Coordinates of C-alpha atoms in Angstrom, one line a residue:
Chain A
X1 CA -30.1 19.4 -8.7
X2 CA -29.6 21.6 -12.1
X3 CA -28.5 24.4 -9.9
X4 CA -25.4 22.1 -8.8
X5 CA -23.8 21.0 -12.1
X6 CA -22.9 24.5 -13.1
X7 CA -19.5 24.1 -12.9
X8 CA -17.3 26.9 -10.9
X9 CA -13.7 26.3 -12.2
X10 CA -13.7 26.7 -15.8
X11 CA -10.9 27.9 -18.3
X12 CA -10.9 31.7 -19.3
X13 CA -10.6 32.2 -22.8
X14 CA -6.2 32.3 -22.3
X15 CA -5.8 29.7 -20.2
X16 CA -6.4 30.6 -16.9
X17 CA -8.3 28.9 -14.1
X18 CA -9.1 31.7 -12.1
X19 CA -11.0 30.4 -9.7
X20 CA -7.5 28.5 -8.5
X21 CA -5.4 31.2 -8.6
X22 CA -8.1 33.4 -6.3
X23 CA -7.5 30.4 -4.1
X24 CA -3.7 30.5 -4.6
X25 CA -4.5 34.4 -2.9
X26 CA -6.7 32.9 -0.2
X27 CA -3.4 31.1 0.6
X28 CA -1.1 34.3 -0.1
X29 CA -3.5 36.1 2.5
X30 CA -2.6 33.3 5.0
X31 CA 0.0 33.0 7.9
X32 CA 3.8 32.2 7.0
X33 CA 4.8 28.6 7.0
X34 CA 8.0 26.9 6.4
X35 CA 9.9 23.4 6.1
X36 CA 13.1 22.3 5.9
X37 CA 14.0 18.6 5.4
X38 CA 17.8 18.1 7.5
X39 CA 19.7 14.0 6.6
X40 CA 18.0 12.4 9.5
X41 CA 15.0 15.6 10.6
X42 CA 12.5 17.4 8.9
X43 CA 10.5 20.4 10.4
X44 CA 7.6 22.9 10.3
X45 CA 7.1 26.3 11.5
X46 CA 4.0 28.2 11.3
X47 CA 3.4 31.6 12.1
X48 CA 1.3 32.1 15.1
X49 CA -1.1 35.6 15.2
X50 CA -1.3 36.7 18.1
X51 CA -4.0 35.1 19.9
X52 CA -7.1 36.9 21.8
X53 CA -6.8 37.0 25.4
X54 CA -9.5 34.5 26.1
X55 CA -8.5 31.9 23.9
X56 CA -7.2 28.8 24.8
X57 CA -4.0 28.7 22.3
X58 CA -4.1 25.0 22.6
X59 CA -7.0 24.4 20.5
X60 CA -5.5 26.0 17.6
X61 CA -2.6 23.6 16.8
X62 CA -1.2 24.3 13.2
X63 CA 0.5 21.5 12.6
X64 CA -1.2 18.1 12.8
X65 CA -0.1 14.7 12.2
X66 CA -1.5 12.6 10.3
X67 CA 0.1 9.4 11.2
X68 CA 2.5 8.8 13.6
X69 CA 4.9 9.1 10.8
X70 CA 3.5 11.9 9.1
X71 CA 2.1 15.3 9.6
X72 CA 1.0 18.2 8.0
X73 CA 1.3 22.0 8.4
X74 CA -0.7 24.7 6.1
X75 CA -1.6 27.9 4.9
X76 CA -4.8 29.2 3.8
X77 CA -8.3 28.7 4.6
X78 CA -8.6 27.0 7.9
X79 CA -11.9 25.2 7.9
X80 CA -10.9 23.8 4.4
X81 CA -7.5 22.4 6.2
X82 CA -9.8 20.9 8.9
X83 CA -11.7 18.6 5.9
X84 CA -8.6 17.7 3.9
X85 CA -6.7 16.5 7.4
X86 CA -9.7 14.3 8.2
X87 CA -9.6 13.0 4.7
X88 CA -6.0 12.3 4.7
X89 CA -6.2 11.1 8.3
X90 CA -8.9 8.3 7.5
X91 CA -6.6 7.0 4.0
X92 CA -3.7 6.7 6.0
X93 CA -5.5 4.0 8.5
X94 CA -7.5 2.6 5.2
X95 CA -4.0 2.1 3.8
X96 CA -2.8 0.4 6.8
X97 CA -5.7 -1.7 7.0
X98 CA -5.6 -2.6 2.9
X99 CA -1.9 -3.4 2.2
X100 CA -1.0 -3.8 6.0
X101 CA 1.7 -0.7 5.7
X102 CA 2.2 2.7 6.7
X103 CA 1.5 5.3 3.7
X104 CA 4.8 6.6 2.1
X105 CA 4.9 10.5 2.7
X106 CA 4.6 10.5 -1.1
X107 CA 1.7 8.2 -1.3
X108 CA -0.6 10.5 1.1
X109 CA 0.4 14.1 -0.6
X110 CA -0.6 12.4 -4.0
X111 CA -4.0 11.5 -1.7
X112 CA -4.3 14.7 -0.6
X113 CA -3.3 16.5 -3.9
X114 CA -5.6 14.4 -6.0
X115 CA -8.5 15.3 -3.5
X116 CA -7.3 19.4 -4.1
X117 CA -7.7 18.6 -7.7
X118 CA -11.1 16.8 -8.0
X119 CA -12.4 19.6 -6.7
X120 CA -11.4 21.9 -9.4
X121 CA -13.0 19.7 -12.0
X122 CA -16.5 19.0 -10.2
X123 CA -19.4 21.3 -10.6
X124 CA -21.0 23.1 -7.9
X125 CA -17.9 23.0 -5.8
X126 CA -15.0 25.8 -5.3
X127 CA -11.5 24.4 -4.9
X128 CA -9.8 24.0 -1.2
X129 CA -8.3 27.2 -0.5
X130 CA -5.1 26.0 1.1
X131 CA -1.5 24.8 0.4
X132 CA 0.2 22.3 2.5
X133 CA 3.5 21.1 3.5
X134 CA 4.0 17.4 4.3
X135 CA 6.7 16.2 6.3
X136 CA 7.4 12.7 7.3
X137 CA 9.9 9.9 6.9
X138 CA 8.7 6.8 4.7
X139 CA 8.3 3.4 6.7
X140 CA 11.3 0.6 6.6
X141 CA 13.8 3.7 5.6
X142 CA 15.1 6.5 7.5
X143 CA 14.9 9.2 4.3
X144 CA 13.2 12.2 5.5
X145 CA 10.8 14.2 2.8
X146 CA 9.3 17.4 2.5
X147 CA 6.5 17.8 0.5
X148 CA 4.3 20.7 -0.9
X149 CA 0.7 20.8 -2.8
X150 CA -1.3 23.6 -3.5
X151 CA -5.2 24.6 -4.8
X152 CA -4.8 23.4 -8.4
X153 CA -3.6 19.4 -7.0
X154 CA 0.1 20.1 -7.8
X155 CA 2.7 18.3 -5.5
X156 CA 6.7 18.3 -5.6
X157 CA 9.2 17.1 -3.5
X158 CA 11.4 20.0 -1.6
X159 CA 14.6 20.4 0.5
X160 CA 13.0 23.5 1.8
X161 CA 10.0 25.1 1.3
X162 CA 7.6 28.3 2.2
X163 CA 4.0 29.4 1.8
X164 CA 1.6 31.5 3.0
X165 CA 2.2 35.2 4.0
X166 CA 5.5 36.6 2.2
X167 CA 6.5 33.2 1.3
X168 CA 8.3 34.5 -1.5
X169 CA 11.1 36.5 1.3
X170 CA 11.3 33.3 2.8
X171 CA 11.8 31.4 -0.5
X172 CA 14.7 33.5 -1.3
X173 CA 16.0 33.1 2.1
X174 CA 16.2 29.3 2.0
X175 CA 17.8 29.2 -1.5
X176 CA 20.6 31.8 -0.5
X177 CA 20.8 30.1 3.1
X178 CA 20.6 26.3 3.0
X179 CA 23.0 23.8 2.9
X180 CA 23.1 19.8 4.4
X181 CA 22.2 20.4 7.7
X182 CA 20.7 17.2 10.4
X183 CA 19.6 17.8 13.8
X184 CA 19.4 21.3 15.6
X185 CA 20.9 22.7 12.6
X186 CA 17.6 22.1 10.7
X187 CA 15.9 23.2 13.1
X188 CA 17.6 26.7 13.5
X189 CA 17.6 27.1 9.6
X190 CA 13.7 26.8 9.8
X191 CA 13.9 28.9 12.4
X192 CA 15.6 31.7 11.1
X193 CA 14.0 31.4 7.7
X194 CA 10.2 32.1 9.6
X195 CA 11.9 35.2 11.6
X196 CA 13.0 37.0 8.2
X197 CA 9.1 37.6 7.8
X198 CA 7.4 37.1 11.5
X199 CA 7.9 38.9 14.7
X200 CA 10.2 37.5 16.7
X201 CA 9.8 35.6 19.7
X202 CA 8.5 32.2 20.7
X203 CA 4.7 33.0 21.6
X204 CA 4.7 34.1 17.1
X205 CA 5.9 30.6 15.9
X206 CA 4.6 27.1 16.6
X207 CA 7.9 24.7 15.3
X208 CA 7.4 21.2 15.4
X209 CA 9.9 18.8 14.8
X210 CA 9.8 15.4 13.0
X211 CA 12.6 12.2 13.8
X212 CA 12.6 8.6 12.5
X213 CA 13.1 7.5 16.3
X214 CA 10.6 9.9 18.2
X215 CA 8.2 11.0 15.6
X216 CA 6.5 14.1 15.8
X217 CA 7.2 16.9 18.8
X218 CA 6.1 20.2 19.1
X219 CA 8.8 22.6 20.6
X220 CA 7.6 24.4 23.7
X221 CA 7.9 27.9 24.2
X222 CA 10.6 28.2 26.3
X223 CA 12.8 26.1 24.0
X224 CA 11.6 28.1 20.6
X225 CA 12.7 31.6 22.7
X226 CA 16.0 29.9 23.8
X227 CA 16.8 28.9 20.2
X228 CA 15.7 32.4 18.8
X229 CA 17.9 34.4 21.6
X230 CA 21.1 31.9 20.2
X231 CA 19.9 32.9 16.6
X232 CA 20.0 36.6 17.7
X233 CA 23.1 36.6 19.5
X234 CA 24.2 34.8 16.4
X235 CA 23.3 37.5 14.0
X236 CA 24.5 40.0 16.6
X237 CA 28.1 38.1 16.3
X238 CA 28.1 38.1 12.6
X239 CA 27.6 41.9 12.9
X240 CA 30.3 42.6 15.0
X241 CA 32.6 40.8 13.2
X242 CA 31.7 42.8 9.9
X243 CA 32.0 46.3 11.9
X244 CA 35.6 44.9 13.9
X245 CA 37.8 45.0 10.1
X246 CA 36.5 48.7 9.6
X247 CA 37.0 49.5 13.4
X248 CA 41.1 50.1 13.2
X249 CA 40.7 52.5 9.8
X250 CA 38.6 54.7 11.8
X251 CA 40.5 57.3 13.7
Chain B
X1 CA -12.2 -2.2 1.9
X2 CA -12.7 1.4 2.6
X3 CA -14.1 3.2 6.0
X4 CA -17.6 4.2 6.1
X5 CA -16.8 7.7 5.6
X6 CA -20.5 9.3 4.6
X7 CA -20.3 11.4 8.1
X8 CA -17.4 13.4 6.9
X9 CA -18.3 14.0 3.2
X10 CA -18.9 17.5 2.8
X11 CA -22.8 18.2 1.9
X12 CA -22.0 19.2 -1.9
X13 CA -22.1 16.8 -3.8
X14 CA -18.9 16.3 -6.0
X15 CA -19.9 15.2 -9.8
X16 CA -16.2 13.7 -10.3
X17 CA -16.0 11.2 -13.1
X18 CA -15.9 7.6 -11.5
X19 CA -12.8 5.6 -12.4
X20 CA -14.1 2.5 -14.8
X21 CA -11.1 0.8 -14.1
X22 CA -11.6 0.5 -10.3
X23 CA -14.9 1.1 -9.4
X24 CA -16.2 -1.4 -11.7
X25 CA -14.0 -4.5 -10.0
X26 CA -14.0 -2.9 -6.2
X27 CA -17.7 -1.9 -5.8
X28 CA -19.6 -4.8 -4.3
X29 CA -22.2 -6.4 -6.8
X30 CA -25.4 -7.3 -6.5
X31 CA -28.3 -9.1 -7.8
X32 CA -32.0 -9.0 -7.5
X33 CA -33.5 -11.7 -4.7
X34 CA -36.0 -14.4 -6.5
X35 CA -39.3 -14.9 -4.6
X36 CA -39.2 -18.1 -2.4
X37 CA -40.4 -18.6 1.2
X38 CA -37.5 -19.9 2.6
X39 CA -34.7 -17.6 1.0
X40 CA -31.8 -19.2 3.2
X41 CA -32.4 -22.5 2.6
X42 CA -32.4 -21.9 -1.3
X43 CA -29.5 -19.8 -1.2
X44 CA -27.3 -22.9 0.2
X45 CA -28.8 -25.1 -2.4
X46 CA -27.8 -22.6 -4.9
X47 CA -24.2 -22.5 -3.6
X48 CA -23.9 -26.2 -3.2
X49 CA -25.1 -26.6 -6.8
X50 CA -22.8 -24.1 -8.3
X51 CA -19.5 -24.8 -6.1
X52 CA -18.0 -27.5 -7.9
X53 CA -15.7 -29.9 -5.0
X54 CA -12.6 -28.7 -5.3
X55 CA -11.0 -31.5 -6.5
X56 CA -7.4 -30.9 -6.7
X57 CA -3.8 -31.5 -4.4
X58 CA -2.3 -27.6 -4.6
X59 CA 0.5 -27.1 -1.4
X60 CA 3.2 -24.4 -1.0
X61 CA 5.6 -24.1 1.8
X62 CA 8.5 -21.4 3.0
X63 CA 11.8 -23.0 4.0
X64 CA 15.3 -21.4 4.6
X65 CA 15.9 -20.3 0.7
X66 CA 12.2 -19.1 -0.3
X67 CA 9.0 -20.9 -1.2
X68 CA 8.2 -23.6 -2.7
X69 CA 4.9 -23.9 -4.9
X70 CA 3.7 -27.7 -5.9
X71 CA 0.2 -29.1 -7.8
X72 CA -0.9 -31.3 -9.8
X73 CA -2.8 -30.8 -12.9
X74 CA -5.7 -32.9 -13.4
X75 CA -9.7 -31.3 -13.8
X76 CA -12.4 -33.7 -12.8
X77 CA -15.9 -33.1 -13.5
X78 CA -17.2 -35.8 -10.9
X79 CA -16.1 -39.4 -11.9
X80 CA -15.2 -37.8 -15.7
X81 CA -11.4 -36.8 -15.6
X82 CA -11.7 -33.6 -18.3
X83 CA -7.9 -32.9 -18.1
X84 CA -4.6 -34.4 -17.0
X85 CA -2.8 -31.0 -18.1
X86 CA -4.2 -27.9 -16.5
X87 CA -1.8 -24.7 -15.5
X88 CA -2.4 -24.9 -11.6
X89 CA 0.3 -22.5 -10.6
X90 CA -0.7 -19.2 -12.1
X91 CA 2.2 -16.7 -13.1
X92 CA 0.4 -13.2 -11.4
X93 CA 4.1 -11.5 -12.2
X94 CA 7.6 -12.5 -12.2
X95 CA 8.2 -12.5 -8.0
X96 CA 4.5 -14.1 -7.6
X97 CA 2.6 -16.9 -7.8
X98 CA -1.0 -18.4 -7.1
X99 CA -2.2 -22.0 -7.4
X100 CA -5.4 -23.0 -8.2
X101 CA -8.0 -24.9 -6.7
X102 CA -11.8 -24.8 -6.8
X103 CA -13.4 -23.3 -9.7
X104 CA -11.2 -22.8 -12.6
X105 CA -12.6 -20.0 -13.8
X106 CA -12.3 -18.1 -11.3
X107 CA -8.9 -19.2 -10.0
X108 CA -7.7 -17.6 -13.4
X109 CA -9.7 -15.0 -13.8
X110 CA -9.7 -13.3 -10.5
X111 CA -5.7 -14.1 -10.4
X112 CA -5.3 -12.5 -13.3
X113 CA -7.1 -9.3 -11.5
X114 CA -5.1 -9.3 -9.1
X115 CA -1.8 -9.2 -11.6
X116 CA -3.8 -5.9 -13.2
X117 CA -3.9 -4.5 -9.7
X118 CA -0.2 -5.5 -8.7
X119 CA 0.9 -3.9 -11.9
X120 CA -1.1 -0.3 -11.1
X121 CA -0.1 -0.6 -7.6
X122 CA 3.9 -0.3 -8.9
X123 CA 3.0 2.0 -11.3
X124 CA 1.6 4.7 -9.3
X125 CA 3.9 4.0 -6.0
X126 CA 7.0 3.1 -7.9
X127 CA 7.9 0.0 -5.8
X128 CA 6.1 -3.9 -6.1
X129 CA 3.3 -4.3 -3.8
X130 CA 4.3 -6.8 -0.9
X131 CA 2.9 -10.2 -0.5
X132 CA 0.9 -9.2 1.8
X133 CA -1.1 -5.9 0.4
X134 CA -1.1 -8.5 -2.7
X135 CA -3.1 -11.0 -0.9
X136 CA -5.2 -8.6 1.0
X137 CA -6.6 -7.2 -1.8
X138 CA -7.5 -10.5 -3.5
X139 CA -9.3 -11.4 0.0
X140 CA -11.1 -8.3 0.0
X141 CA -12.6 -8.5 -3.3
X142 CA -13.5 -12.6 -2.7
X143 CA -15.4 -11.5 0.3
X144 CA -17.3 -8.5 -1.2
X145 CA -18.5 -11.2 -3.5
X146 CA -19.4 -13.9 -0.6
X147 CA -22.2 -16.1 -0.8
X148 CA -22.6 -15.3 -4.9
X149 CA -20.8 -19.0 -5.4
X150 CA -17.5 -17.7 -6.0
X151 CA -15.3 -21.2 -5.6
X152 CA -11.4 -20.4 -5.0
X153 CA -8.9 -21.3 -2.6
X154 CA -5.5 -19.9 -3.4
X155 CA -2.1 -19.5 -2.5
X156 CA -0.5 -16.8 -2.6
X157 CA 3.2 -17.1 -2.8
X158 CA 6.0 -14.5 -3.1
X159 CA 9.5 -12.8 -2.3
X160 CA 9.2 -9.3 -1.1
X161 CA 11.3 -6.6 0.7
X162 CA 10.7 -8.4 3.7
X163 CA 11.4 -11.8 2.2
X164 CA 9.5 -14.5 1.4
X165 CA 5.7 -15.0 2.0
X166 CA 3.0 -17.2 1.9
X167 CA -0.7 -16.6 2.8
X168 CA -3.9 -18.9 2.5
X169 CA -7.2 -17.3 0.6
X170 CA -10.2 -18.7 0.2
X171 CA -13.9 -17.6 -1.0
X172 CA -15.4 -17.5 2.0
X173 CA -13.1 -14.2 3.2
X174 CA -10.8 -15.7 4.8
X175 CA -6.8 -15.2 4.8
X176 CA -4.2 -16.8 6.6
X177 CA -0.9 -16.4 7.1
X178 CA 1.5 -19.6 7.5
X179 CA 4.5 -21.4 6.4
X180 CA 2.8 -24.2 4.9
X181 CA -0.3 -25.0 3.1
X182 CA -2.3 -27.5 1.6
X183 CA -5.7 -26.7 -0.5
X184 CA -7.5 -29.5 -2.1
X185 CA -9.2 -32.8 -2.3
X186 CA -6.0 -34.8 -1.9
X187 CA -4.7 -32.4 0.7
X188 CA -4.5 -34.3 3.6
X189 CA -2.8 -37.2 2.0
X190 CA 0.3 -34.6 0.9
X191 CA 0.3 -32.9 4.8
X192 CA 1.1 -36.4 5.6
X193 CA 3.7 -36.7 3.9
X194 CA 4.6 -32.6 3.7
X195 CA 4.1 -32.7 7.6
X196 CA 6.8 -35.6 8.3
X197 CA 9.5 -34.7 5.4
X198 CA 9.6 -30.8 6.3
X199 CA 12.6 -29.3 8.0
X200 CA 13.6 -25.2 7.7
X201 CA 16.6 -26.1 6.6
X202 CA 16.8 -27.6 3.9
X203 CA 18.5 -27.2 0.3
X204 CA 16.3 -26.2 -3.2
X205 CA 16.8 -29.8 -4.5
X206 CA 15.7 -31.3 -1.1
X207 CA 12.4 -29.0 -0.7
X208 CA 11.4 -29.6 -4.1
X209 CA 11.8 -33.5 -4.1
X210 CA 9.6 -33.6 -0.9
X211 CA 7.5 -31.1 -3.1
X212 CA 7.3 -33.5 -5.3
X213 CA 6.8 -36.8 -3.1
X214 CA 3.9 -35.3 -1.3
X215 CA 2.2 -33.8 -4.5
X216 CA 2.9 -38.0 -6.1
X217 CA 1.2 -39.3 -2.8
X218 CA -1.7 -37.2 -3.2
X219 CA -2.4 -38.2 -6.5
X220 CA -2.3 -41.7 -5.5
X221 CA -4.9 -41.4 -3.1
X222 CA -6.7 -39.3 -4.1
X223 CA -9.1 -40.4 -7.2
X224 CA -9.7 -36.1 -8.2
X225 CA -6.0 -35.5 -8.3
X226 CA -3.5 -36.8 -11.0
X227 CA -1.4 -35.5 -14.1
X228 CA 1.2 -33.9 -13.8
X229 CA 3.4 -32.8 -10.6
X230 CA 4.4 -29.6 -10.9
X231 CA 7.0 -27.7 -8.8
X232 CA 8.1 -24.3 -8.9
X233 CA 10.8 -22.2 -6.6
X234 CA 10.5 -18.6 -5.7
X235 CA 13.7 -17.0 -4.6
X236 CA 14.9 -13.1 -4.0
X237 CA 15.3 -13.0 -7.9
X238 CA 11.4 -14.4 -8.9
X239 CA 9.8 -17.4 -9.7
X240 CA 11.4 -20.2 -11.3
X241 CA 9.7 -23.9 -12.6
X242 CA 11.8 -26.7 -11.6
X243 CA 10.4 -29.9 -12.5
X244 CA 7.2 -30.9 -14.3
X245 CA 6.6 -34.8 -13.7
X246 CA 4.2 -37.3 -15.1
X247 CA 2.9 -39.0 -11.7
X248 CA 3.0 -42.1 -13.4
X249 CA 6.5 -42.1 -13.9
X250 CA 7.0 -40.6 -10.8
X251 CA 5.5 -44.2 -9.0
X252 CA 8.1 -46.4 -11.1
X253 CA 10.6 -44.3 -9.9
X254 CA 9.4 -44.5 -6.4
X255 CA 8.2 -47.9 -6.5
X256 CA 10.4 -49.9 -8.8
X257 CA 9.2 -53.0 -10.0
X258 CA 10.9 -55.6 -8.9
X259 CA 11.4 -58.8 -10.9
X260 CA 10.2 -61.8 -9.3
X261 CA 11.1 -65.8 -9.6
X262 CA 8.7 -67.8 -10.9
X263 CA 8.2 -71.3 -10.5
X264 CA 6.7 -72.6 -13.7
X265 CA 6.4 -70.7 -16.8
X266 CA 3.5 -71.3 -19.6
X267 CA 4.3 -72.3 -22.4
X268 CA 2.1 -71.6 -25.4
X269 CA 0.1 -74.9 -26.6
X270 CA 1.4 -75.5 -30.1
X271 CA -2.0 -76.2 -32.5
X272 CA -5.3 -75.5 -31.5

């Protein structure tokens, strides 16, 4: 047992917890995900890597749900996801079962984010090398939230949020780009905020889509390419109509 | 009461620092088992020795404007009446209440637990706990201590987001929900009257007077039960005490006397 109380995460000598911030680049190195929150929708989109010819693209779902009024998308080490999301899964039913209520979207990432952080102040154990993004809407209200946590057990409320791979592109996108937006609206803005950085194309991105009255969906193909080819002709619109002004001067 | 999740613990071990607070009211005690041949027949005899009867008339009821919350306040230790002026109703926070009946240690103490718990339940979620997650969690920690002679059956009464509540919790584990209750040695005497005098509809005043009446009957009965009728009311704004009455009174009041006519009167015989 000595060999297991050496502890892994400690403090370099200005502050630093390294072995977090390695696992905030385990998370850099992973695939693009985004959420935007809309007044009465919230959703996720994932980047999807293209997948091997013999695998069955159905067992790799990115986003989960946690409840049926909750679920979870992430970035980062995937077999760590897979032990946090059965963690979260099982306190959301012990909640039910102990106060009789649905967690509050809050309630879980605090769970979830308390579990990141315990392990980077145990010994023998290396933090989670993920960061998540929580959607859901709380129970008895219609308020949609976005959450995010990451390795070091930090959590905040968003109105839109990236992470993983080029997150930072995507980041700046949302805060140039969003405004109030509720239904396919949201939907589109998440949308186009995952093509700045991900081939487009509905077999790249998995979008899921989350409503007080219907819960969790995932789109299907065929409607995430029908939405892209309306963002595109979109774009394509917006161009002509910058080129049309210059069009008469030209001789 | 948490899952048995020991399948899904990842194999290294975690060396987290337990939480005092918690853990040390939530993990399920234990004690060493004496030596005895026939270990179930002396653990009843040790429960019936150490549960004390619970000798008390406690009732609560919801009607149209909230709940209503009624005991009475004497402590018997068999035929020995120790007080005519204990608390019964127990203040667990300003929208909640609990009576007391059984053990009175353990009434307060474990009610006053369960205010600690309320209390770090808003403080970490930032809204009050319901009546119902308030209630559950007292049932969960009675029965993780089942069969250690634990003596309490409560009532836990409340207004919450979804309006007013009342549920039933005992020591043995159980919980009910209901719109009325009576716990106590003199309980059946005030369903009697509880039972016949209810209607949903009824105004503050009239829900506490038949509070009161069946609380008065009770202690009239019922030789454990005396003191002091106390009734509270808990609305959407919290709890409020409306009337504290001797019983005593309470029967003149009732039951006037009346003067009667006498025939002859005695006159004292002047001299020896």
């Amino acid at each position: 047992m000595a060999r297991y109380d050496r502890a892994i995460t400690v403090f370099s000598p200005d502050g630093h917890l390294f072995q977090v911030e390695y696992a905030l680049e385990a998370v850099r190195k992973g695939n693009a995900a985004v959420g935007v929150r809309g007044t009465d929708i919230v959703v996720l989109g994932v980047e999807k890597k293209s997948a091997a010819k013999l695998q069955d693209s159905r067992s790799v779902r990115k986003i989960v749900s946690l409840d049926d009024h909750v679920a979870l998308a992430c970035a980062g080490l995937k077999a760590d996801a897979r032990v946090l999301i059965n963690r979260a899964r099982i306190e959301c039913q012990s909640h039910r079962l102990t106060v009789e209520d649905p967690v509050t979207v809050e309630y879980i990432t605090r769970y979830i984010a308390g579990l990141q952080q315990k392990y980077t102040q145990s010994g023998g154990v290396r933090p989670f090398g993920l960061s998540t993004l929580i959607i859901g809407f709380d129970p008895y209200t219609d308020v949609p939230s976005l959450y995010h946590t990451d390795p070091s057990g930090t959590f905040s409320a968003w109105k839109a949020n990236a992470t993983g791979r080029n997150s930072n592109s995507m980041r700046e996108y949302l805060e140039k780009n969003y405004k109030e937006t509720s239904g396919q609206e949201t939907v589109k803005l998440a949308i186009r905020a995952l093509l700045e950085v991900v081939e487009s194309g509905g077999k790249n991105i998995e979008v899921a889509v989350m409503t007080k009255v219907h819960g969790l969906r995932q789109l299907e193909e065929a409607e995430i390419d029908a939405i892209v080819a309306e963002i595109e002709a979109e774009k394509a619109a917006a161009e002509a109509a910058k080129k049309a002004p210059a069009a008469p001067k030209e001789t | 009461m948490k899952f048995d999740t020991s399948g899904l613990e990842s194999a290294a071990p975690v060396w987290g620092a337990p939480s005092e607070l918690v853990d040390g009211f939530s993990a399920a005690p234990s004690f060493e088992v004496p030596n005895t041949t026939d270990f179930d027949g002396f653990q009843k005899e040790a429960i019936q020795m150490v549960k004390p009867a619970k000798g008390t008339t406690t009732l609560a009821f919801i009607f149209k404007e909230g709940v209503i919350v009624a005991a009475d306040s004497r402590a018997s230790m068999g035929g020995y009446i120790s007080s005519q002026s204990v608390k019964k109703i127990i203040e667990i926070n300003p929208y909640m209440l609990g009576t007391m009946a059984g053990g009175a240690a353990d009434c307060q103490f474990w009610h006053r637990n369960l205010g600690i718990k309320c209390r770090l339940h808003e403080l970490a979620n930032k809204r009050r706990i319901s009546v119902t997650g308030a209630s559950k969690l007292l049932a969960n920690i009675l029965y993780s201590y089942r069969g250690m002679g634990l003596s309490v059956g409560t009532m836990i009464a409340g207004w919450d987001e979804t309006g007013p509540g009342l549920y039933y919790v005992d020591s043995e584990g159980g919980r009910l929900k209901g719109m009325r209750f009576s716990v106590g040695s003199g309980s059946p005497y005030a369903y009697g009257v509880l039972d016949n005098g209810y209607r949903y509809d009824m105004s503050v005043e009239e829900a506490a007077e038949l509070a009161r009446r069946a609380i008065y009957h009770a202690t009239f009965r019922d030789g454990a039960s005396g003191g002091v009728a106390s009734v509270y009311f808990v609305g959407p704004s919290g709890w409020k005490k409306l009337s504290g009455d001797d019983v005593g009174e309470l029967h003149y009041q009732y039951y006037p006397v009346m003067p009667s006519t006498v025939e002859q009167e005695m006159v004292e015989a002047a001299g020896a």
